[in-house]
Short mmCIF file of C-alpha atoms in Angstrom, two decimals:
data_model
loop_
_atom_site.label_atom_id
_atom_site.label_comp_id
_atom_site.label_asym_id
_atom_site.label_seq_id
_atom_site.Cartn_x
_atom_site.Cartn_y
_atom_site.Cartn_z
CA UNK T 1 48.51 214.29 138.06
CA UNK T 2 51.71 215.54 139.24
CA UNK T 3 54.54 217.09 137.05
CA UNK T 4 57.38 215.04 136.75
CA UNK T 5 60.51 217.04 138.59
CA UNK T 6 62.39 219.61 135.77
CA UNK T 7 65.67 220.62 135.99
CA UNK T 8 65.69 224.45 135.45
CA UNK T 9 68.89 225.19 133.12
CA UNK T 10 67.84 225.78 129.50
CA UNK T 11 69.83 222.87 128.20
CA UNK T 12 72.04 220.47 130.31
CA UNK T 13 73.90 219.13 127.80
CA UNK T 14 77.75 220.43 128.63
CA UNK T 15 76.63 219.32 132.55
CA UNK T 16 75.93 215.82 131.69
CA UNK T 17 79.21 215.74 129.39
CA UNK T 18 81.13 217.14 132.60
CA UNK T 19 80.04 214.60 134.60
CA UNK T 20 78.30 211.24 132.04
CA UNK T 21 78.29 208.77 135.11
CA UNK T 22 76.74 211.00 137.68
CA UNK T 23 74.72 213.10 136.31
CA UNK T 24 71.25 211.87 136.55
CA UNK T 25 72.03 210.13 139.83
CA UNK T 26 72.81 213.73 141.48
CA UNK T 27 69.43 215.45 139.97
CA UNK T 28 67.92 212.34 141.09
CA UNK T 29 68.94 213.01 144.58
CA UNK T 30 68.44 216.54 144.51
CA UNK T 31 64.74 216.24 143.53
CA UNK T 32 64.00 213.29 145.51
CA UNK T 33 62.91 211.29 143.27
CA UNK T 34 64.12 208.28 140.58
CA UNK T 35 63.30 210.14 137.48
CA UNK T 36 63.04 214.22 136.14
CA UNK T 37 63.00 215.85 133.11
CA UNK T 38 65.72 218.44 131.35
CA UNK T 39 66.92 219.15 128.12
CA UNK T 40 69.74 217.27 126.29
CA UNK T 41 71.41 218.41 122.54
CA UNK T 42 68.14 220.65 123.12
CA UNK T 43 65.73 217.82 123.18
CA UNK T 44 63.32 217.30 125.84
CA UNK T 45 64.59 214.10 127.91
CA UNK T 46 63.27 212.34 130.87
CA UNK T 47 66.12 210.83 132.94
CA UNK T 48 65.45 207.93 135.18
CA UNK T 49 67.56 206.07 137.91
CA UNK T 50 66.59 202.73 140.35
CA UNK T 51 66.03 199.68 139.44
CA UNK T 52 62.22 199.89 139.15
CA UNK T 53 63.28 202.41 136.68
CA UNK T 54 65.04 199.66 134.81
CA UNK T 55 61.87 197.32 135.32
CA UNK T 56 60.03 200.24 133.17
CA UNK T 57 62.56 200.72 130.76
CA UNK T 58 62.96 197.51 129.27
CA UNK T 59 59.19 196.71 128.88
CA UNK T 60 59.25 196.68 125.29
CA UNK T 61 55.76 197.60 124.88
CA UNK T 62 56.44 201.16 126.14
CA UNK T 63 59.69 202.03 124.23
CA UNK T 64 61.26 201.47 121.37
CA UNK T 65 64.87 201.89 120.54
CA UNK T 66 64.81 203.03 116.26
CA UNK T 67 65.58 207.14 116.54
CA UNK T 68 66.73 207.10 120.58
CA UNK T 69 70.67 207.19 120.21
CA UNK T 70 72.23 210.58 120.49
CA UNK T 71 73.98 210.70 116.72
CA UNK T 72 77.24 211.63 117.89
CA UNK T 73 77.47 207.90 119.69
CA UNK T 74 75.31 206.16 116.57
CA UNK T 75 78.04 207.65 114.06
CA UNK T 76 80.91 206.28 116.07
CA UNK T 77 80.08 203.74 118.53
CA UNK T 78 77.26 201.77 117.08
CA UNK T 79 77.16 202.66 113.56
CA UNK T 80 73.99 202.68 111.41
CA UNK T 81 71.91 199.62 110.74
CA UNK T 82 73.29 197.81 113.76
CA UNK T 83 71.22 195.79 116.46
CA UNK T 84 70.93 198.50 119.39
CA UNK T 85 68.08 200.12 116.37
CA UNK T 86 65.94 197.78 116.33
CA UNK T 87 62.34 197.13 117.40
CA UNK T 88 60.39 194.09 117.91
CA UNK T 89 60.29 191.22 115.86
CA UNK T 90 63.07 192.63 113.58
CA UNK T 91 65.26 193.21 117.10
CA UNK T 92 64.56 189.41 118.07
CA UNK T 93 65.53 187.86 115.03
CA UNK T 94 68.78 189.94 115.08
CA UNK T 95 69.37 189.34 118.56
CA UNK T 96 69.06 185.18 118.51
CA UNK T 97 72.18 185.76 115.25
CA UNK T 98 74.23 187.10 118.28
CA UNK T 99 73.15 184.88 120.92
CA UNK T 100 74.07 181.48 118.79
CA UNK T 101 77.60 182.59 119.15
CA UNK T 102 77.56 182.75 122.81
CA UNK T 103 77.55 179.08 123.48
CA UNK T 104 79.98 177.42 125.97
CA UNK T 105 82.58 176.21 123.51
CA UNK T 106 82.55 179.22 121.34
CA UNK T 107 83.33 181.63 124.73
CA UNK T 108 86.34 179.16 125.52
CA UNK T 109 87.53 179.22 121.94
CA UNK T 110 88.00 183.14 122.86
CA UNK T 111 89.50 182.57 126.31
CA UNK T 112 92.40 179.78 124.45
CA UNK T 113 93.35 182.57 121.70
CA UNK T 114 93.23 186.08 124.59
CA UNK T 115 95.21 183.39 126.59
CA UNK T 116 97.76 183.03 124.08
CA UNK T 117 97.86 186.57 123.28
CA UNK T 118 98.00 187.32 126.94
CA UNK T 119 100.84 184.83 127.29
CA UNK T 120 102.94 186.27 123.75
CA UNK T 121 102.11 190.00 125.16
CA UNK T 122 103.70 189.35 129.12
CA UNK T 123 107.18 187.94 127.09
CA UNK T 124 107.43 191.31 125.43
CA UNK T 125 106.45 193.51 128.09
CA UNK T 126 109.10 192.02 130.36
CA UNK T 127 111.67 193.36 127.85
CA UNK T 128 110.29 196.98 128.50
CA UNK T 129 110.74 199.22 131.40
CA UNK T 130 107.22 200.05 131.71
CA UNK T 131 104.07 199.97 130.23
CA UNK T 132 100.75 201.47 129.91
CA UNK T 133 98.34 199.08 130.43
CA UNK T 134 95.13 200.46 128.89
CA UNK T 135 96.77 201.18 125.73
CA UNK T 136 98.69 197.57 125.46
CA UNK T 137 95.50 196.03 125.67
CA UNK T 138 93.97 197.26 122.82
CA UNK T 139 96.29 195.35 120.22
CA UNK T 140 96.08 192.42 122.53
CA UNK T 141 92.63 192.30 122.49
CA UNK T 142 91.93 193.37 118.62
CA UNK T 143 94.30 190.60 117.53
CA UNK T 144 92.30 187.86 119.69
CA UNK T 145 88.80 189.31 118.59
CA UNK T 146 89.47 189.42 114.96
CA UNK T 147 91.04 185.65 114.85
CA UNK T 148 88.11 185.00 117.11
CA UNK T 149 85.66 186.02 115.03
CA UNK T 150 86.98 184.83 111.40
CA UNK T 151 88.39 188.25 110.20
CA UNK T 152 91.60 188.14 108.72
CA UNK T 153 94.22 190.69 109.83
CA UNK T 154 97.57 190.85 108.59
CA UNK T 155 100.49 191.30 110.59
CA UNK T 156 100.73 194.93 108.41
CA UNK T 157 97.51 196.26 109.25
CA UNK T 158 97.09 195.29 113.02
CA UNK T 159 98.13 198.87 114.58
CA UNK T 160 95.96 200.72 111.74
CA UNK T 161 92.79 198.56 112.51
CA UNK T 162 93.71 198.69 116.06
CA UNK T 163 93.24 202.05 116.22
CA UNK T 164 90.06 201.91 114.25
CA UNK T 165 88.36 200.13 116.34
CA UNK T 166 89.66 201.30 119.63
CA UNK T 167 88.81 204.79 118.69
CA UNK T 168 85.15 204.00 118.15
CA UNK T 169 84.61 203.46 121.30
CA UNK T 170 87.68 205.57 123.05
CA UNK T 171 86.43 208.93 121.85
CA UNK T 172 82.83 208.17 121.40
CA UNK T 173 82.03 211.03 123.88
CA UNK T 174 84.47 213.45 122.73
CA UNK T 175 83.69 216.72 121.30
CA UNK T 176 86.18 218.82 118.71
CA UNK T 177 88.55 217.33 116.49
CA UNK T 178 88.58 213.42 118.51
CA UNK T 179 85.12 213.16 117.90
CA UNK T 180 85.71 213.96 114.40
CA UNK T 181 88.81 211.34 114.20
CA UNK T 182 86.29 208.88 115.74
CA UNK T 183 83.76 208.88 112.48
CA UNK T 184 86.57 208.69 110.19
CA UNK T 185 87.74 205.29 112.01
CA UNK T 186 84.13 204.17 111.75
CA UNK T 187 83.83 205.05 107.91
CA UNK T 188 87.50 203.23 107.33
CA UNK T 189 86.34 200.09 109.49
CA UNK T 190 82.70 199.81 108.35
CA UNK T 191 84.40 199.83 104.17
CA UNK T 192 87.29 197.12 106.06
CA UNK T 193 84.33 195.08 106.91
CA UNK T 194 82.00 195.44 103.79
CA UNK T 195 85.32 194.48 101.88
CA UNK T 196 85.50 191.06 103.77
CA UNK T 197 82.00 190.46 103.53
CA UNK T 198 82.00 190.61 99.88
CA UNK T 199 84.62 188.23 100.19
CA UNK T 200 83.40 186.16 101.99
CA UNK T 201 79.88 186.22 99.80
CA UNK T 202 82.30 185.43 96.48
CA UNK T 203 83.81 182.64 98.24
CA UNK T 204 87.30 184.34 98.12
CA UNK T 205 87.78 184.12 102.01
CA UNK T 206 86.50 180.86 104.02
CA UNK T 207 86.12 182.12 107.25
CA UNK T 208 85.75 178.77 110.08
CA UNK T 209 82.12 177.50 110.53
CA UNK T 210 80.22 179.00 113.18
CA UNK T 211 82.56 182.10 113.40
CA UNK T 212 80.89 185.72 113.68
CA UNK T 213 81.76 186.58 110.30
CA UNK T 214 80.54 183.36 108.70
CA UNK T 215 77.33 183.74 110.68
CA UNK T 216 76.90 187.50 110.01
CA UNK T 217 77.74 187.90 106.17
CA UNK T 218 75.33 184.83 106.01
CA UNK T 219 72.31 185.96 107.94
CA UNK T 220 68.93 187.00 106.18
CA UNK T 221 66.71 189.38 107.40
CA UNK T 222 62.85 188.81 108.18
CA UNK T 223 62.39 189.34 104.54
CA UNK T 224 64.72 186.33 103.61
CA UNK T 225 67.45 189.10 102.25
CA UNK T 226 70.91 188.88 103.18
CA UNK T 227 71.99 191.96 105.00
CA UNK T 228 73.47 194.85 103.08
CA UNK T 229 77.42 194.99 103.04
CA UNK T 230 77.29 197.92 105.12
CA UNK T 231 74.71 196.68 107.69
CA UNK T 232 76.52 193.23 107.89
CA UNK T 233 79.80 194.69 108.51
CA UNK T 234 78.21 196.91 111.65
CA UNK T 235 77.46 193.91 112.71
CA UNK T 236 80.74 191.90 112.37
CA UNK T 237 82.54 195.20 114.21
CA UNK T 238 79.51 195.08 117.17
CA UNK T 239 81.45 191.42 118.15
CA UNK T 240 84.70 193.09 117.94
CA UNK T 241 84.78 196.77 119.18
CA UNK T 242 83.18 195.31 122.30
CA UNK T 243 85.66 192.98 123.12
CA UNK T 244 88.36 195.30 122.50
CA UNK T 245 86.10 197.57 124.91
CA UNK T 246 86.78 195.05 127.57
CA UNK T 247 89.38 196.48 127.95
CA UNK T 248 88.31 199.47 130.00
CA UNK T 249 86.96 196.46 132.45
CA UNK T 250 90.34 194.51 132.31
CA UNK T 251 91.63 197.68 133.21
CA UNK T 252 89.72 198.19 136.67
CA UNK T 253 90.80 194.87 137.28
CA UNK T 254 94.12 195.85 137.76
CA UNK T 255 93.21 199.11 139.45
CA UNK T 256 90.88 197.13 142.01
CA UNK T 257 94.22 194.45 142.87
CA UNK T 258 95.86 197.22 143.61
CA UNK T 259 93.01 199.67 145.02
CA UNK T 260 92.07 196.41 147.29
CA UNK T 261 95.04 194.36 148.44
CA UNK T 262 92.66 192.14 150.41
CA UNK T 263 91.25 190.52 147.46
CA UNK T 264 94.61 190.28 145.51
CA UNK T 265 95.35 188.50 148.32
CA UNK T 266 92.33 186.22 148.08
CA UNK T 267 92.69 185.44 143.93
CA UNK T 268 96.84 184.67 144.98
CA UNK T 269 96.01 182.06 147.61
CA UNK T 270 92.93 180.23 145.04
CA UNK T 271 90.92 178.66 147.70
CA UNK T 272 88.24 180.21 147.01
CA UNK T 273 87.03 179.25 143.20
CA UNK T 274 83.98 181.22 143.27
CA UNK T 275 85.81 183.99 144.39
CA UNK T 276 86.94 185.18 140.98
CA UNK T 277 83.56 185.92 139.67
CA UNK T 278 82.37 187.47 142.73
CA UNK T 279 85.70 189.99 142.41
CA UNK T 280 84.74 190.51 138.47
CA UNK T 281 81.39 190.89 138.92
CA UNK T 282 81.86 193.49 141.79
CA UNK T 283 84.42 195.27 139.34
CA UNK T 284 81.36 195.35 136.62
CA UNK T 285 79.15 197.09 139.60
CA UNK T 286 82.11 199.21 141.03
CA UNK T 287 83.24 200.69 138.09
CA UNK T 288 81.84 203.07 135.91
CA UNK T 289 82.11 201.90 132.38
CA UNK T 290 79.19 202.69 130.01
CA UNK T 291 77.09 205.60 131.61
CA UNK T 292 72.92 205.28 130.38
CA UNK T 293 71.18 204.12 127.15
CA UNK T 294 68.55 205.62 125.61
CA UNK T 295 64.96 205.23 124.37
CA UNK T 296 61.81 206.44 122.82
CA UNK T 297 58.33 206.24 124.46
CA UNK T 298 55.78 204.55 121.58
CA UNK T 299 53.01 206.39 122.98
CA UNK T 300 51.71 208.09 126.29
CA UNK T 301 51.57 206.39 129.11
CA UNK T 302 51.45 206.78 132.84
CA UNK T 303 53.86 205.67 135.54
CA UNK T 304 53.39 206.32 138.93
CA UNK T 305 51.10 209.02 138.37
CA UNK T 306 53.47 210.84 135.63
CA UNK T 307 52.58 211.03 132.14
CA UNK T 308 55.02 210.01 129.80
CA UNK T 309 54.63 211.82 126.45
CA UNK T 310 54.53 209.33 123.05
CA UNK T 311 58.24 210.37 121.03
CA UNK T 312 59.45 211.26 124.50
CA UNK T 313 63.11 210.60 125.11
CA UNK T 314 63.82 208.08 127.94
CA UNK T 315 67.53 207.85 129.70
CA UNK T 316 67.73 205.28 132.22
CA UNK T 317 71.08 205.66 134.35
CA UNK T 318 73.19 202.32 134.30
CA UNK T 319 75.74 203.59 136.82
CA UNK T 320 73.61 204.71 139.06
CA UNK T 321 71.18 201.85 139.40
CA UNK T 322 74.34 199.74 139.81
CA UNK T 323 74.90 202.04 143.31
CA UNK T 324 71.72 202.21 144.08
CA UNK T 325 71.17 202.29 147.87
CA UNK T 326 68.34 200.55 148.07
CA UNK T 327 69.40 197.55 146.23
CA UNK T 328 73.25 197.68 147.55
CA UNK T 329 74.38 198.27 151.21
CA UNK T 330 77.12 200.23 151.46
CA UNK T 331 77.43 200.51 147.25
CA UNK T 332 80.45 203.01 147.48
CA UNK T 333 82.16 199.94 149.42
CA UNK T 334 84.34 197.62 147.11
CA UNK T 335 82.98 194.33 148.31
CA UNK T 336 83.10 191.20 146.24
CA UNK T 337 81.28 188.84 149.16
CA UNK T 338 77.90 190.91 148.11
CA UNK T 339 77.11 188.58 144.77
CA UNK T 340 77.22 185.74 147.12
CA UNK T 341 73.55 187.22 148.01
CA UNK T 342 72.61 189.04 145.20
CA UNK T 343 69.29 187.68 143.89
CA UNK T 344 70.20 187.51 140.14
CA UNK T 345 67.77 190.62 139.21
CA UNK T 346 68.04 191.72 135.43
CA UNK T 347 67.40 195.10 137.23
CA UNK T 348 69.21 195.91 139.83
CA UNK T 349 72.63 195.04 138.09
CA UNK T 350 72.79 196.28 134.53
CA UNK T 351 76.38 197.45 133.46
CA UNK T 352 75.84 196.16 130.08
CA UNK T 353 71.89 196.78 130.33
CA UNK T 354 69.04 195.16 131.80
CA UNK T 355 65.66 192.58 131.54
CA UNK T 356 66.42 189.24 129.27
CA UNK T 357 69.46 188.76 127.05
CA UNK T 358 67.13 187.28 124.31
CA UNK T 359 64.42 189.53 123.70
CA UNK T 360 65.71 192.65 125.93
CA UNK T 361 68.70 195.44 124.39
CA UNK T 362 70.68 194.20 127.07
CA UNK T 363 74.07 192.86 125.88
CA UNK T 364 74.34 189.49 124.13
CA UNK T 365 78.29 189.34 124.76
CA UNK T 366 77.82 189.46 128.62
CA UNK T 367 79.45 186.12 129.77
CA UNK T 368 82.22 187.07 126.72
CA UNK T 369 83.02 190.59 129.28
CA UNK T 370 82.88 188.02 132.77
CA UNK T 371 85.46 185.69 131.38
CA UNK T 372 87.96 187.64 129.64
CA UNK T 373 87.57 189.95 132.96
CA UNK T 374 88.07 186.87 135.05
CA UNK T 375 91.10 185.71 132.78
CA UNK T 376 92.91 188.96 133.36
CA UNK T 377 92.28 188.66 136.92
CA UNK T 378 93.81 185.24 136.77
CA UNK T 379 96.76 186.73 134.85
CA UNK T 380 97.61 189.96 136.93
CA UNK T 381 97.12 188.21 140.14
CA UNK T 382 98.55 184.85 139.59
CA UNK T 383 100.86 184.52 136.26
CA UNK T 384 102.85 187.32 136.17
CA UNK T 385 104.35 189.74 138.89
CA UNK T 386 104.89 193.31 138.07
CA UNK T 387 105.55 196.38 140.11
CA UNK T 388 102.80 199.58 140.12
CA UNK T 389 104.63 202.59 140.07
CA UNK T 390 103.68 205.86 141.82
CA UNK T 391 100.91 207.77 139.51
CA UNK T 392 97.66 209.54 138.69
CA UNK T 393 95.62 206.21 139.94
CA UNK T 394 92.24 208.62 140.46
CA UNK T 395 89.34 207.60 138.27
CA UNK T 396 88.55 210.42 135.53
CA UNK T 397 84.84 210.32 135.72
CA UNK T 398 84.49 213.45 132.94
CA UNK T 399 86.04 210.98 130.35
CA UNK T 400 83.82 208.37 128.32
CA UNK T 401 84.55 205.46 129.05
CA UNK T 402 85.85 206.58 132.59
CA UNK T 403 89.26 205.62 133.30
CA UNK T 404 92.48 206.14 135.69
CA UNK T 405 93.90 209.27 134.50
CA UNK T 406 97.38 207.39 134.26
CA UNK T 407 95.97 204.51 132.38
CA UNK T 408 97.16 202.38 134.59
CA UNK T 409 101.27 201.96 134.39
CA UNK T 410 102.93 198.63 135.48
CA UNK T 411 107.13 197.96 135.23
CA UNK T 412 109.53 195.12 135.95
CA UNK T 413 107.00 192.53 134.49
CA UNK T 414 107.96 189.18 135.31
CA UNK T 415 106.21 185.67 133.44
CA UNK T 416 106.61 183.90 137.01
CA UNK T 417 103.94 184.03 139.40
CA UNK T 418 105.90 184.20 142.16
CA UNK T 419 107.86 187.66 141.12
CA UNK T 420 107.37 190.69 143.65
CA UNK T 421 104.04 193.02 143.16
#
């Protein structure tokens, strides 16, 4: 049987931190071959790349998910108790409470209230010299999520909870004293949430039928228990924090317009009205924006003629497979035309995870990330006119989430479409 390929350091934990998105694809490459073994936080970890990598991954009878997460991202990102945990039958019921809010007239409920934030937020910003555009996106997005989802926020407590739930993803990979801010934004937003749910248990808040936080606070368990407070709340902030995180992806939207004048070009003229979601969907592939996910082998098996060891941690590389040679030609290329052949694979393209959205851990809010990503395209290249200023435009790929190291900075906004760019 042969060994599966080790890296030799004693730990490659601060490498993997250096470099989050490229990481595993670079050992990959340097051992020829899609998967090796090091050691991450100390813990013996096979990392795997390709997209019959993915295939393995997400066959649930091999891994499991409950104990996989590094803590640092569980105690900001995620939270405890949330879906991303789960196993099984427990994971499926939980998942199908997500999926009932993704049908079509729920997603364009979101895309009429981001519009109208979107439209309220381009009035102010033409008042301004300049803005950042990563960090104006946050409030615009929060505000849009939260009325989205039935959670009240008052005018007064918009930049506090802003910040709360921007920082649990923002500084999810830090280390020092942002990591540390990070868990105290998730212990004041999980005890936000709880409070609501109670509320909305004791009948004190109403929150519209068929909203997240009407579904969530409601749901019972396999058992036919409501959730706890604290579980339920997770819950309710796992539909917000990742449409606030959508953010990172609105904001390679603008990069690409400007990165790629060709296809600014293309979205200005309209002609083409498949054309959008070929650009956003090349954006999701292009950029990096979440960097692997992690699992736990149930018990040993063999793959390929390597053993994999039962308790064994598993991380499969997401950007990676997404540049994957042998899937994409010419995958360091910005090309939108390639989804006109892609052959829909739940493995080959996996920026928000792989295999089936109703069984698999692969994200339920999916088509949410494609349409707000294709209404910001719609807005930056079409509705308002702005000018790019000279900056730090390159990609900072230590940071997690990745993003330009200038945050992307836009000036003389203007509401009309036809305004100079």
């Amino acid at each position: 049987m042969p060994q599966v390929p080790r890296d030799n350091r004693p730990d490659a934990t601060l490498a993997f931190l250096a470099d989050p998105y490229r990481f595993i694809s670079k050992q990959c490459r340097a051992h020829g071959s899609d998967l090796f073994e090091t050691r991450l936080m100390l813990r013996k970890t096979i990392c795997m790349t390709g997209p019959k990598a993915a295939r393995l991954f997400y066959d649930q009878s091999l891994f499991m998910r409950q104990g996989a997460m590094i803590g640092r991202i569980q105690k900001t990102l995620l939270g405890k108790g949330g879906v991303q945990g789960l196993d099984d039958e427990a994971h499926r019921h939980r998942k199908q409470m997500f999926m009932s809010l993704m049908t079509p007239e729920r997603i364009e409920g979101l895309m009429a209230t981001s519009g109208e934030e979107w439209q309220a937020r381009a009035c102010l910003w033409a008042l301004r010299d300049e803005i950042v555009l990563y960090d104006e996106l946050h409030e615009l997005l929060t505000r849009a999520a939260c009325a989205w989802a039935g959670v009240p926020l008052p005018e007064a407590q918009v930049r506090q909870r802003t910040h709360e739930i921007t920082a649990l993803f923002d500084a999810a990979g830090s280390v020092g004293l942002a990591h540390w801010r990070a868990r105290w934004a998730r212990k004041r937003a999980d005890r936000w949430i709880e409070n609501i749910v109670g509320q909305i248990r004791s009948g004190q808040i109403r929150p519209p039928e068929g909203s997240a936080a009407s579904i969530i606070a409601e749901h019972r368990d396999l058992n036919g228990e409501l959730l706890s407070p604290h579980v339920a709340a997770v819950e309710i902030l796992n539909v917000i924090r990742p449409i606030v995180a959508v953010g990172v992806y609105i904001t390679f939207v603008a990069h690409a317009l400007h990165q790629f004048p060709e296809c600014r070009r293309k979205l200005e003229a309209g002609d083409d009205t498949g054309y959008t979601e070929l650009f956003v969907q090349e954006v999701r592939r292009f950029y990096p924006f979440f960097p692997a996910v992690a699992a736990l082998v149930r018990g040993d098996f063999e793959w390929r003629g390597y053993r994999f060891p039962g308790r064994r941690r598993v991380i499969l590389d997401l950007h990676g497979t997404n540049h994957d040679a042998r899937t994409w030609d010419a995958p360091e290329v910005f090309q939108p035309e390639r989804f006109r052949e892609w052959d829909g694979s739940p493995f080959s393209f996996i920026p928000q995870g792989g295999g089936n959205h109703d069984v698999n851990h692969r994200c339920p809010g999916e088509w949410i990330t494609i349409g707000l990503m294709k209404q910001a395209a719609d807005v930056l290249a079409r509705r308002i006119g702005y000018y790019v200023p000279e900056q730090d435009l390159q990609l900072d790929y230590s940071r997690l989430p990745a993003l330009p190291r200038s945050r992307f900075i836009i000036c003389r906004v203007r509401e009309a479409a036809s305004a100079p760019v």
